[in-house]
PDB file of C-alpha atoms in Angstrom:
ATOM      1  CA  MET A  63       3.636 -32.259 -49.484  1.00  0.00           C
ATOM      2  CA  VAL A  64       4.420 -29.266 -51.672  1.00  0.00           C
ATOM      3  CA  VAL A  65       6.982 -29.135 -54.153  1.00  0.00           C
ATOM      4  CA  PHE A  66       8.193 -25.450 -54.933  1.00  0.00           C
ATOM      5  CA  LEU A  67       9.183 -24.996 -58.694  1.00  0.00           C
ATOM      6  CA  SER A  68      10.552 -22.021 -60.529  1.00  0.00           C
ATOM      7  CA  GLU A  69       9.039 -20.535 -63.494  1.00  0.00           C
ATOM      8  CA  ASP A  70      11.197 -22.918 -65.637  1.00  0.00           C
ATOM      9  CA  PHE A  71      10.451 -25.990 -63.499  1.00  0.00           C
ATOM     10  CA  PHE A  72      13.766 -25.926 -61.159  1.00  0.00           C
ATOM     11  CA  GLU A  73      12.901 -27.662 -57.867  1.00  0.00           C
ATOM     12  CA  CYS A  74      13.342 -24.795 -55.387  1.00  0.00           C
ATOM     13  CA  GLY A  75      11.980 -26.605 -52.102  1.00  0.00           C
ATOM     14  CA  ARG A  76       9.619 -29.088 -50.570  1.00  0.00           C
ATOM     15  CA  TYR A  77       7.358 -28.568 -47.466  1.00  0.00           C
ATOM     16  CA  GLY A  78       5.933 -31.495 -45.590  1.00  0.00           C
ATOM     17  CA  ASP A  79       2.300 -32.085 -44.498  1.00  0.00           C
ATOM     18  CA  ARG A  80       2.667 -31.293 -40.894  1.00  0.00           C
ATOM     19  CA  THR A  81       4.441 -28.100 -39.506  1.00  0.00           C
ATOM     20  CA  LEU A  82       6.442 -27.859 -36.199  1.00  0.00           C
ATOM     21  CA  SER A  83       3.381 -26.359 -34.668  1.00  0.00           C
ATOM     22  CA  LYS A  84       1.315 -29.285 -35.393  1.00  0.00           C
ATOM     23  CA  TYR A  85       4.010 -31.850 -34.088  1.00  0.00           C
ATOM     24  CA  ARG A  86       4.313 -29.810 -31.023  1.00  0.00           C
ATOM     25  CA  GLU A  87       0.554 -30.068 -30.414  1.00  0.00           C
ATOM     26  CA  MET A  88       0.523 -33.649 -31.296  1.00  0.00           C
ATOM     27  CA  ALA A  89       3.470 -34.248 -28.700  1.00  0.00           C
ATOM     28  CA  SER A  90       1.360 -32.175 -26.161  1.00  0.00           C
ATOM     29  CA  THR A  91      -1.530 -34.260 -26.762  1.00  0.00           C
ATOM     30  CA  LEU A  92      -0.114 -37.642 -26.954  1.00  0.00           C
ATOM     31  CA  LEU A  93       2.793 -37.460 -24.621  1.00  0.00           C
ATOM     32  CA  GLY A  94       1.037 -35.034 -21.964  1.00  0.00           C
ATOM     33  CA  ALA A  95       3.092 -33.631 -19.068  1.00  0.00           C
ATOM     34  CA  ALA A  96       5.616 -36.434 -19.213  1.00  0.00           C
ATOM     35  CA  CYS A  97       7.425 -34.570 -22.171  1.00  0.00           C
ATOM     36  CA  PRO A  98       7.012 -31.002 -22.047  1.00  0.00           C
ATOM     37  CA  THR A  99       9.275 -28.805 -24.181  1.00  0.00           C
ATOM     38  CA  GLY A 100       8.638 -25.257 -22.709  1.00  0.00           C
ATOM     39  CA  ILE A 101       9.022 -23.925 -26.102  1.00  0.00           C
ATOM     40  CA  ILE A 102       5.356 -23.259 -27.024  1.00  0.00           C
ATOM     41  CA  LYS A 103       2.872 -21.441 -25.077  1.00  0.00           C
ATOM     42  CA  PRO A 104      -0.310 -23.600 -24.234  1.00  0.00           C
ATOM     43  CA  ASP A 105      -2.510 -21.070 -25.024  1.00  0.00           C
ATOM     44  CA  SER A 106      -1.362 -20.457 -28.769  1.00  0.00           C
ATOM     45  CA  SER A 107      -3.950 -20.955 -31.471  1.00  0.00           C
ATOM     46  CA  LEU A 108      -2.723 -24.255 -33.769  1.00  0.00           C
ATOM     47  CA  LEU A 109      -4.335 -22.671 -36.815  1.00  0.00           C
ATOM     48  CA  GLU A 110      -2.726 -19.400 -36.598  1.00  0.00           C
ATOM     49  CA  ALA A 111       0.457 -21.088 -35.900  1.00  0.00           C
ATOM     50  CA  VAL A 112       0.324 -23.547 -38.709  1.00  0.00           C
ATOM     51  CA  THR A 113      -0.724 -20.667 -40.931  1.00  0.00           C
ATOM     52  CA  ALA A 114       2.076 -18.508 -40.059  1.00  0.00           C
ATOM     53  CA  GLU A 115       4.829 -21.230 -40.850  1.00  0.00           C
ATOM     54  CA  TRP A 116       3.156 -22.077 -44.329  1.00  0.00           C
ATOM     55  CA  LEU A 117       3.137 -18.304 -45.077  1.00  0.00           C
ATOM     56  CA  ALA A 118       6.666 -18.112 -44.041  1.00  0.00           C
ATOM     57  CA  GLU A 119       7.713 -21.087 -46.303  1.00  0.00           C
ATOM     58  CA  PHE A 120       5.980 -19.357 -49.365  1.00  0.00           C
ATOM     59  CA  GLU A 121       7.760 -16.115 -48.460  1.00  0.00           C
ATOM     60  CA  ARG A 122      11.106 -17.754 -48.293  1.00  0.00           C
ATOM     61  CA  ILE A 123      10.730 -19.459 -51.589  1.00  0.00           C
ATOM     62  CA  GLN A 124       9.501 -16.292 -53.320  1.00  0.00           C
ATOM     63  CA  LEU A 125      12.501 -14.381 -51.926  1.00  0.00           C
ATOM     64  CA  MET A 126      14.769 -17.141 -53.078  1.00  0.00           C
ATOM     65  CA  LEU A 127      13.582 -16.986 -56.560  1.00  0.00           C
ATOM     66  CA  ARG A 128      13.415 -13.075 -56.490  1.00  0.00           C
ATOM     67  CA  LEU A 129      16.891 -12.910 -55.708  1.00  0.00           C
ATOM     68  CA  SER A 130      18.055 -15.713 -57.820  1.00  0.00           C
ATOM     69  CA  GLN A 131      20.972 -14.594 -60.194  1.00  0.00           C
ATOM     70  CA  ARG A 132      19.773 -16.901 -62.816  1.00  0.00           C
ATOM     71  CA  LEU A 133      16.387 -15.441 -62.930  1.00  0.00           C
ATOM     72  CA  ARG A 134      17.282 -12.062 -62.486  1.00  0.00           C
ATOM     73  CA  THR A 135      19.877 -12.235 -65.466  1.00  0.00           C
ATOM     74  CA  ARG A 136      16.977 -13.985 -67.446  1.00  0.00           C
ATOM     75  CA  HIS A 137      14.382 -11.051 -66.913  1.00  0.00           C
ATOM     76  CA  GLY A 138      17.157  -8.292 -67.045  1.00  0.00           C
ATOM     77  CA  ASP A 139      16.697  -6.851 -63.600  1.00  0.00           C
TER      78      ASP A 139
END
């Protein structure tokens, strides 16, 4: 679990220990063919998918903070 904070310690978001890609992989492994979603390709790399999801979340929080009117006013930009 990660808690994202602004520079003045306001909570901006939380992100869990397992990403959607990890849950899809677990469902595929544990449930087998009985519960295919058809959403994820079977040959995709789990590490690449999980890394991309984490990086997207960091980028989302960074952009949210960069566009925050409160912080823009504070720094005069």
